[in-house]
Coordinates of C-alpha atoms in Angstrom, one line a residue:
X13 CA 0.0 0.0 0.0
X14 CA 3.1 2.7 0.8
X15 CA 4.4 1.9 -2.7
X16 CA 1.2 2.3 -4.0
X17 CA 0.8 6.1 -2.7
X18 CA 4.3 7.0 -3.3
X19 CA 3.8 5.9 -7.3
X20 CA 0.5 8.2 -7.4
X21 CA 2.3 11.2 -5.5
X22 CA 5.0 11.2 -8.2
X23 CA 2.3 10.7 -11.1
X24 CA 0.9 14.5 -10.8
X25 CA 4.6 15.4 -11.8
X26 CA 5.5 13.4 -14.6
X27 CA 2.2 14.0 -15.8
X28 CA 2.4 18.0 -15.9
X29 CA 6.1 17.5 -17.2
X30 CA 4.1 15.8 -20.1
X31 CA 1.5 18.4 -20.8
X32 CA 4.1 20.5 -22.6
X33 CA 5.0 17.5 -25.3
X34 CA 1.7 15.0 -25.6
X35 CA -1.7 16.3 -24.4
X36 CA -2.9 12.8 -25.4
X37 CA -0.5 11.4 -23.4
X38 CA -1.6 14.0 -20.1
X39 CA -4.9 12.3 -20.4
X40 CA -3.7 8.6 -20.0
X41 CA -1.7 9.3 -17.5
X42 CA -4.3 11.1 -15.4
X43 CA -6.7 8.4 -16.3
X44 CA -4.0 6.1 -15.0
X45 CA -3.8 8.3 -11.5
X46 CA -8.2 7.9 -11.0
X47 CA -7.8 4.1 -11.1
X48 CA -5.0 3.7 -8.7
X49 CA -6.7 6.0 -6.0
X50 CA -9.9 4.5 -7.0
X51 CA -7.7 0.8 -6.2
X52 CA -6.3 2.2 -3.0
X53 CA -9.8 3.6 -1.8
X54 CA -11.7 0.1 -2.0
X55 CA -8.6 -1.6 -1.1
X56 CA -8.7 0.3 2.0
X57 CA -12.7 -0.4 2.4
X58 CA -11.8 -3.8 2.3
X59 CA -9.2 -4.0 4.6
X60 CA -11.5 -2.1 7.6
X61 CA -15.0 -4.2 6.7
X62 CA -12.8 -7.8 7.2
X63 CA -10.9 -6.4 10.0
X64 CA -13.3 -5.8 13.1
X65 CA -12.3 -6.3 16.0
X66 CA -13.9 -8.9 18.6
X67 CA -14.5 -7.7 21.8
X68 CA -13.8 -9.4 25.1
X69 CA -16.8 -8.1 28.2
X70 CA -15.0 -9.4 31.3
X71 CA -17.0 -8.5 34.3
X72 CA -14.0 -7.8 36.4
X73 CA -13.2 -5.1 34.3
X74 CA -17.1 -3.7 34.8
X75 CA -17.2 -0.2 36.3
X76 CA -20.0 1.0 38.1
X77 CA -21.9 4.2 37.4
X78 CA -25.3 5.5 37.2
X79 CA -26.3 6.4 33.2
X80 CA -28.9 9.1 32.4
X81 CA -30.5 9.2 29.4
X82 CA -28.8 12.4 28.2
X83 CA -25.3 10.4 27.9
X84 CA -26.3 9.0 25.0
X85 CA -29.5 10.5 23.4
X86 CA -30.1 14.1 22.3
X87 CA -33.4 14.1 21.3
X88 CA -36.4 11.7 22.3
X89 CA -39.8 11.5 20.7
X90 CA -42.6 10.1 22.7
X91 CA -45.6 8.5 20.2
X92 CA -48.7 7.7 21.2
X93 CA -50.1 5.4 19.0
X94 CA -53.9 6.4 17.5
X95 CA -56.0 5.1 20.0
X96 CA -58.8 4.0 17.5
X97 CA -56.9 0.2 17.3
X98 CA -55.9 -0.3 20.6
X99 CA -53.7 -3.2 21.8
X100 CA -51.8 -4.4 25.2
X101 CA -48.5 -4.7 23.7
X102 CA -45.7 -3.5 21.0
X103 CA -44.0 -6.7 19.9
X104 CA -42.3 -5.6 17.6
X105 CA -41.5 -1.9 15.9
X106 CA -40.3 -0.7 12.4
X107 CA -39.6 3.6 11.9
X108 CA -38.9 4.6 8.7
X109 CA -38.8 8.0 7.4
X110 CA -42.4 8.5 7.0
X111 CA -43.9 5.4 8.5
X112 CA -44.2 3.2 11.4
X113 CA -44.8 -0.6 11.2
X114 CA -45.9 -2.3 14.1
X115 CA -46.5 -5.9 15.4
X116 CA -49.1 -5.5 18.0
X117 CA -50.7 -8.4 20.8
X118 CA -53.8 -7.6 18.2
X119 CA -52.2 -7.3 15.4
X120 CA -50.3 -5.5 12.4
X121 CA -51.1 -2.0 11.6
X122 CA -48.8 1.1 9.5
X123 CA -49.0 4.7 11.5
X124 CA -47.4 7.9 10.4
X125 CA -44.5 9.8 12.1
X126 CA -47.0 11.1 14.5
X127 CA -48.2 7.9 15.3
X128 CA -52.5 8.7 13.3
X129 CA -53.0 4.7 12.1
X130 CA -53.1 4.7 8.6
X131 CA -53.9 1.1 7.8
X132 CA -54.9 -2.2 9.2
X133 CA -52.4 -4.8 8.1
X134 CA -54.4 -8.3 7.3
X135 CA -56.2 -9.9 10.5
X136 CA -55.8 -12.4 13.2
X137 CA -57.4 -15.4 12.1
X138 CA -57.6 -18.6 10.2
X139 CA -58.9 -17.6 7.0
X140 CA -57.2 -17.5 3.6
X141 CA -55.1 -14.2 4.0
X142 CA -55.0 -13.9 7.7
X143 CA -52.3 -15.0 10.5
X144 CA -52.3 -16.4 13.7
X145 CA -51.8 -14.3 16.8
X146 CA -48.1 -13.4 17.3
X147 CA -47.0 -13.8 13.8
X148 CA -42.8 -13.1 12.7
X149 CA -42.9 -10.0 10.5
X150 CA -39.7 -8.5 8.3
X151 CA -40.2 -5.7 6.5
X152 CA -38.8 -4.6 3.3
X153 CA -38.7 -0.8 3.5
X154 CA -37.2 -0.3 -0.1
X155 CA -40.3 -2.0 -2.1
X156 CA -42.6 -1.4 0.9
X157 CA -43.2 -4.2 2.0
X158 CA -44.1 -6.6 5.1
X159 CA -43.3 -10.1 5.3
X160 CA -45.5 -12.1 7.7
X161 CA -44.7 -15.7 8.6
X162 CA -47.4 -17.7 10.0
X163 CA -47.9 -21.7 10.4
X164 CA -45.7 -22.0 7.9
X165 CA -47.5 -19.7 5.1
X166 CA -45.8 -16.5 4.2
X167 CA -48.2 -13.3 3.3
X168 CA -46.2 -10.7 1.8
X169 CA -48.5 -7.1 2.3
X170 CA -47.4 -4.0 1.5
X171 CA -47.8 -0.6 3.3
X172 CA -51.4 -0.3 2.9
X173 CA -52.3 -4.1 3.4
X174 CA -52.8 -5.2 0.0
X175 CA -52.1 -8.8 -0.4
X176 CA -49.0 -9.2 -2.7
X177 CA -48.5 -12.6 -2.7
X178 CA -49.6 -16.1 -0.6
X179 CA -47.7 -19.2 0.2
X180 CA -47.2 -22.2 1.8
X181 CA -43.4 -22.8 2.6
X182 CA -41.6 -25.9 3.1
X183 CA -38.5 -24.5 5.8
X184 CA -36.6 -26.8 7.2
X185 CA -37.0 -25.7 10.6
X186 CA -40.0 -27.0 12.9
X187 CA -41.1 -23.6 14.4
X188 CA -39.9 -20.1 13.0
X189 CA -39.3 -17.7 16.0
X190 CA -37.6 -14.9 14.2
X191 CA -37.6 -13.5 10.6
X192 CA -35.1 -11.2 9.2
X193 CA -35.2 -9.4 5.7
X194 CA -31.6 -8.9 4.5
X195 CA -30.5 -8.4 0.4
X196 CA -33.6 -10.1 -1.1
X197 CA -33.4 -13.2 1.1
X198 CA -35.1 -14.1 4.5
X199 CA -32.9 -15.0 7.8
X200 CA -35.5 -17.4 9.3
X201 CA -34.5 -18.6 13.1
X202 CA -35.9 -21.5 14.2
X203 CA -36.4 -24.5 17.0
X204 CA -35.8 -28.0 15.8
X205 CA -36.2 -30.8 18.1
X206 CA -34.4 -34.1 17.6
X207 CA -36.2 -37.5 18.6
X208 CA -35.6 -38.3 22.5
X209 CA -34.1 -35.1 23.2
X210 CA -36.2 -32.5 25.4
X211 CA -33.7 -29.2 24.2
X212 CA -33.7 -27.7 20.8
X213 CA -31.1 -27.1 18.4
X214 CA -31.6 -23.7 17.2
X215 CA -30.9 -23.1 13.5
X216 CA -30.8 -20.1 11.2
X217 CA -31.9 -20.5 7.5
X218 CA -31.8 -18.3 4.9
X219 CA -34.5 -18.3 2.7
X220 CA -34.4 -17.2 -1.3
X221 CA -37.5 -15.1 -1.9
X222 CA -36.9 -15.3 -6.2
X223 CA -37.5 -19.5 -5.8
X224 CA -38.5 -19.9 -2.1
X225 CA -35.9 -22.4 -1.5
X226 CA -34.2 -22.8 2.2
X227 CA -30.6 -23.9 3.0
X228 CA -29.1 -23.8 6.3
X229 CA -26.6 -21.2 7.4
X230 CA -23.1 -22.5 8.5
X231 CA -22.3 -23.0 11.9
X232 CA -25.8 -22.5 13.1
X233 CA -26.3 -25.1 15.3
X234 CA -26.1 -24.9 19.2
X235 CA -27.9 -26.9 21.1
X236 CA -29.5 -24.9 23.9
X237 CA -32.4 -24.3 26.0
X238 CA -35.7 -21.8 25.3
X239 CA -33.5 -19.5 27.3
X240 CA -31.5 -18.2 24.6
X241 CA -31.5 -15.3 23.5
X242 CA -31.7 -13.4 19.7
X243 CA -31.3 -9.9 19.2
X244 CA -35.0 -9.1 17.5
X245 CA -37.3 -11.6 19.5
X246 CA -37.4 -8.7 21.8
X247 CA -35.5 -5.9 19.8
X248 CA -36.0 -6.6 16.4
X249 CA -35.7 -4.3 13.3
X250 CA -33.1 -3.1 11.5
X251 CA -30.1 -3.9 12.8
X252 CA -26.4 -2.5 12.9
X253 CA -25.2 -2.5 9.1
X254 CA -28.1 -4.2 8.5
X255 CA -26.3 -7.8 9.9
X256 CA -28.4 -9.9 12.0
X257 CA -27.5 -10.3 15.6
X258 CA -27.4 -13.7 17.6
X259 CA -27.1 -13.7 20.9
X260 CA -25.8 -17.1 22.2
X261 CA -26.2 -17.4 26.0
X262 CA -24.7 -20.9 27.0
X263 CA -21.8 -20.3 24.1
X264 CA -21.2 -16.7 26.1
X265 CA -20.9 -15.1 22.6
X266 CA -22.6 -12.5 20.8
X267 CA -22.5 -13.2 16.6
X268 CA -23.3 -11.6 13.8
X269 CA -25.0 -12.9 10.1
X270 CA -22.7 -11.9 7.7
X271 CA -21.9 -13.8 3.8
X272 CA -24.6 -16.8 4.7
X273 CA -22.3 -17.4 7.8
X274 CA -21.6 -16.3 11.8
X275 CA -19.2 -13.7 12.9
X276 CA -17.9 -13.7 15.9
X277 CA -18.6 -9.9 17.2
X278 CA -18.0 -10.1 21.4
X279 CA -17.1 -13.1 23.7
X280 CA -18.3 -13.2 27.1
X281 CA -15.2 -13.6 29.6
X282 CA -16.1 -17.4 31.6
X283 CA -16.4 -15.9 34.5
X284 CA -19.2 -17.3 38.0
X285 CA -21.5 -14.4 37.6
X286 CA -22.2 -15.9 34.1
X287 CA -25.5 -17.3 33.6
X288 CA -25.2 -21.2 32.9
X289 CA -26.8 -24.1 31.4
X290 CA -27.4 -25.6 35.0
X291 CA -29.2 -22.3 35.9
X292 CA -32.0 -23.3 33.8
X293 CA -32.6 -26.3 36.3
X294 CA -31.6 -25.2 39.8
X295 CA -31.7 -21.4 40.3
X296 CA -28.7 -20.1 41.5
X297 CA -30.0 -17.9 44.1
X298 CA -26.8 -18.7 46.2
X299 CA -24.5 -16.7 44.0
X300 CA -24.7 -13.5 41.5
X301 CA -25.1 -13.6 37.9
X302 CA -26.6 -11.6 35.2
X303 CA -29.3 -12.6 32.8
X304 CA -29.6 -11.6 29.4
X305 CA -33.0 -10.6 27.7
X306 CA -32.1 -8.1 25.2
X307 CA -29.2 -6.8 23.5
X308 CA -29.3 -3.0 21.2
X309 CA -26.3 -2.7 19.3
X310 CA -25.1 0.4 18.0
X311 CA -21.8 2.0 16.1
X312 CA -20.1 2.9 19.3
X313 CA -22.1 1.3 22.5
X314 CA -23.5 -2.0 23.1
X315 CA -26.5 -2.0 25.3
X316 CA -26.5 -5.5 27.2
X317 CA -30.1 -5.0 29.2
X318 CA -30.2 -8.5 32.2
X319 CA -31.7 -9.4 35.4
X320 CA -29.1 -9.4 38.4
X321 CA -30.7 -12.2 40.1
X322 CA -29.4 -12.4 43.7
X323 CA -31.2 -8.6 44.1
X324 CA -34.8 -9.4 43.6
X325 CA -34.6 -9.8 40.1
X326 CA -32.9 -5.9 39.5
X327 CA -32.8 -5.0 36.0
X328 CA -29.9 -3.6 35.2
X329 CA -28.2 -2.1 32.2
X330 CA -24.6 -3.7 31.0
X331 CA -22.8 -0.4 28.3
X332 CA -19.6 -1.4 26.2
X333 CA -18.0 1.2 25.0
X334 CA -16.3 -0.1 21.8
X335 CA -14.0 3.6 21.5
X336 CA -12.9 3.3 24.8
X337 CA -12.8 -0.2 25.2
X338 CA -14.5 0.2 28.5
X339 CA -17.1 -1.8 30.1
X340 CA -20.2 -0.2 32.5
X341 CA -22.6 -1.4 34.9
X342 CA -25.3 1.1 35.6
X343 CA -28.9 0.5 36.8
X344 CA -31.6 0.9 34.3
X345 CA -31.0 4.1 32.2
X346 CA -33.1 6.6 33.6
X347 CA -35.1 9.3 31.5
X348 CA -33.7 12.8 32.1
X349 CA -35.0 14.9 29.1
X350 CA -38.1 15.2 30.4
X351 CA -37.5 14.8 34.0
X352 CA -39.8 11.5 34.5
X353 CA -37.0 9.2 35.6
X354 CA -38.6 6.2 34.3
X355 CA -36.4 3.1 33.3
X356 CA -35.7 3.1 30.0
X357 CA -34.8 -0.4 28.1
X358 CA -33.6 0.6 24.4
X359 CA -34.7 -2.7 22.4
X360 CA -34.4 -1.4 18.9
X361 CA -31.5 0.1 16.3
X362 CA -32.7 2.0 13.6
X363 CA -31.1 4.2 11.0
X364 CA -33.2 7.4 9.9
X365 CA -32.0 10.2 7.5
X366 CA -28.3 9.3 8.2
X367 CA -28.7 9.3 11.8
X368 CA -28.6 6.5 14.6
X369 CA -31.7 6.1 16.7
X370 CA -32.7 3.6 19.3
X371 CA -36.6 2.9 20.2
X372 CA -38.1 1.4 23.8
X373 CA -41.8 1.5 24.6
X374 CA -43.5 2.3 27.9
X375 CA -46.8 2.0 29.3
X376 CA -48.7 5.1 29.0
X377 CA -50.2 4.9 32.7
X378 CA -46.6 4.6 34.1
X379 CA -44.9 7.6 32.2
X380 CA -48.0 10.0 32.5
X381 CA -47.9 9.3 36.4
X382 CA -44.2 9.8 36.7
X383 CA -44.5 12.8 34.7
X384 CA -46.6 14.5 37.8
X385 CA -42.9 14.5 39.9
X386 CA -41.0 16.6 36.6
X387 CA -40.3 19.9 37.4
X388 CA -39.5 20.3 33.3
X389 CA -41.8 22.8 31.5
X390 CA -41.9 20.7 28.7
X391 CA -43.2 17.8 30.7
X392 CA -46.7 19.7 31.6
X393 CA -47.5 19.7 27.7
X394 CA -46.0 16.2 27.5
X395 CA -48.2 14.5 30.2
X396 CA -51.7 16.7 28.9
X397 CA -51.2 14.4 25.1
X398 CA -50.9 11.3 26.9
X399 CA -54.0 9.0 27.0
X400 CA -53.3 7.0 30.4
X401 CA -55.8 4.0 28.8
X402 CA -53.7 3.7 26.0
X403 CA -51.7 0.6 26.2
X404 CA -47.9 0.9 25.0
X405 CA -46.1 4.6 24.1
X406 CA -43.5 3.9 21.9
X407 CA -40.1 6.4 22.2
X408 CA -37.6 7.1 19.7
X409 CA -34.6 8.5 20.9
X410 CA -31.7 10.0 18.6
X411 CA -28.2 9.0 19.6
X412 CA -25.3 11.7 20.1
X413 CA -23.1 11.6 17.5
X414 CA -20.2 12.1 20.3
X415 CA -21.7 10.5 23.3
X416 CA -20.0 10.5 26.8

């Protein structure tokens, strides 16, 4: 690579030198100088997108300290879903520029920015284009479009809820837990149980939406309990350069979905406050450990959100700084903008206009109460838009693009 920038620094020279005898000549030669920068430049790209580094989260290196809100997030959006379809629960949420797909204890529905319901997305059901109740959804937000697995039929909706297409699918999984839409293909995760053997193997499948054929996806098997955890059964959406996140508890490592294979992106230090396999059986009240149930990865922080279980079951919020190489453990991150100090768990990466954002949801009853205590100005206006009967608020929150 140095030999590669020293011959295009002494190209601008020769090539002037030539101006004065061979235009024609000029012109190769600067022609020449575009396609070795234009080598070097995705030569370079190369080298940094095959070069990541894994990272190591060794609870003795874990410092404690109390995170607000405001040391990540710069901006936070509360939206109230229209009231006029009301459920119990968010399952799962999609924010786009202009619209908000969400998979709902009642079902599917699109909203606008502001959160006005715009269209009912197919219905909970048994009939010909409906699903069954908590159905996997990916959406394809470049053709518009939702992809709904149910008892192994896959609708394909767009937007509005027209029905694009209909389908029984062979997979070669038993039961689909998670669907991911990634360049034209579906990640499907799934639990597949083997004769005289109570624990699944979980595999990940990729799925060709041109032919609908399935292959498995190397080095996807781990034989585990229902206690594992996948970034998107609770946080799903688009994820971190759009690579799929799989959060292997027992195997204490984090991976990601990248070329039809795994990644290994953190390890887990084997340390005793690690939850293990036995811990599923007997729980180890006599000693600490965390417990995983949702992950959020952005471009600098991993958000590691577990139970500390020898403390009544304390949730607690586990930051790894990937700049600093540091590793945090605060309680819950409370809500400072607006001066409610709820807990806030962020369970979703999404990437809007350029911009990183993370989204968490919150009972409306909850926030509007501890809203009363703010002594914000902003929060009076807040509290007076929030319907207390309204099930779930969902938050979208901006990350810094320097945070502390």
């Amino acid at each position: 690579t140095n030999l590669l920038i020293l011959f295009v620094c002494l190209l601008p020279g020769k090539a002037y030198k030539s101006i004065q005898y061979e235009k024609e000549s000029t012109i190769t030669m600067r022609l020449l100088l575009l396609s070795c920068i234009v080598c070097i430049t995705l030569s370079c790209q190369q080298q940094l997108s095959t070069s990541d580094e894994i990272f190591v989260l060794d609870e003795k290196e874990l410092v404690e300290k109390d995170f607000l809100l405001s040391d990540f997030i710069d901006s936070m959006i509360i939206i109230p879903p229209d009231t006029s379809f009301l459920f119990k629960e968010i399952k799962e949420e999609y924010i786009a520029s202009q619209y908000i797909i969400l998979n709902t204890s009642e079902g599917i529905a699109t909203y606008d920015r502001d959160g006005k319901l715009l269209y009912r997305i197919g219905n909970i059901g048994e009939g010909l284009n409906e699903y069954f109740k908590n159905p996997r959804i990916a959406i394809n937000k470049e053709k518009s479009l939702i992809y709904v697995l149910s008892n192994k039929r896959l609708i394909i909706y767009d937007f509005t809820g027209k029905v694009i297409s209909n389908r029984n699918i062979n997979s070669i999984i038993d039961i689909p837990i998670q669907i991911i839409y990634q360049d034209g293909n579906l990640l499907l995760i799934g639990r597949e149980y083997l004769s005289n053997d109570s624990q699944p193997i979980y595999k990940w499948v990729q799925m060709n939406l041109e032919n609908y054929m399935t292959e498995h996806i190397e080095h996807g098997d781990y034989k585990l309990s229902h206690y594992d955890k996948i970034e998107g059964v609770m946080s799903k959406g688009y994820t971190l350069n759009n690579q799929a996140r799989y959060w292997s508890v027992y195997n204490d490592t984090i991976f990601r979905i990248i070329n039809k294979g795994y990644e290994i992106r953190y390890l887990w230090a084997k340390r005793n406050e690690r939850y293990t396999y036995e811990d599923t059986r007997i729980p180890p009240k006599s000693r600490m450990c965390f417990i995983p149930y949702r992950i959020c990865d952005t471009d600098r922080f991993l958000f590691v959100n577990c139970f500390n279980n020898t403390i009544s079951g304390e949730k607690r919020t586990l930051v790894f700084d990937k700049m600093n190489k540091k590793f945090y453990n605060s309680p819950i991150i409370k809500e400072d903008i607006y001066g409610s100090n709820i807990g806030i768990c962020f369970r979703n990466y999404h990437i809007i206009n350029g911009r990183e954002y993370v989204s968490a949801t919150v009972q409306s009853d909850d926030l509007k109460n501890k809203l009363k205590q703010s002594k914000n100005s902003d929060a009076l206006t807040l509290r007076s838009k929030i319907d207390e009967e309204g099930g779930e608020l969902l938050i979208l929150m901006r990350i810094k693009k320097t945070a502390s």
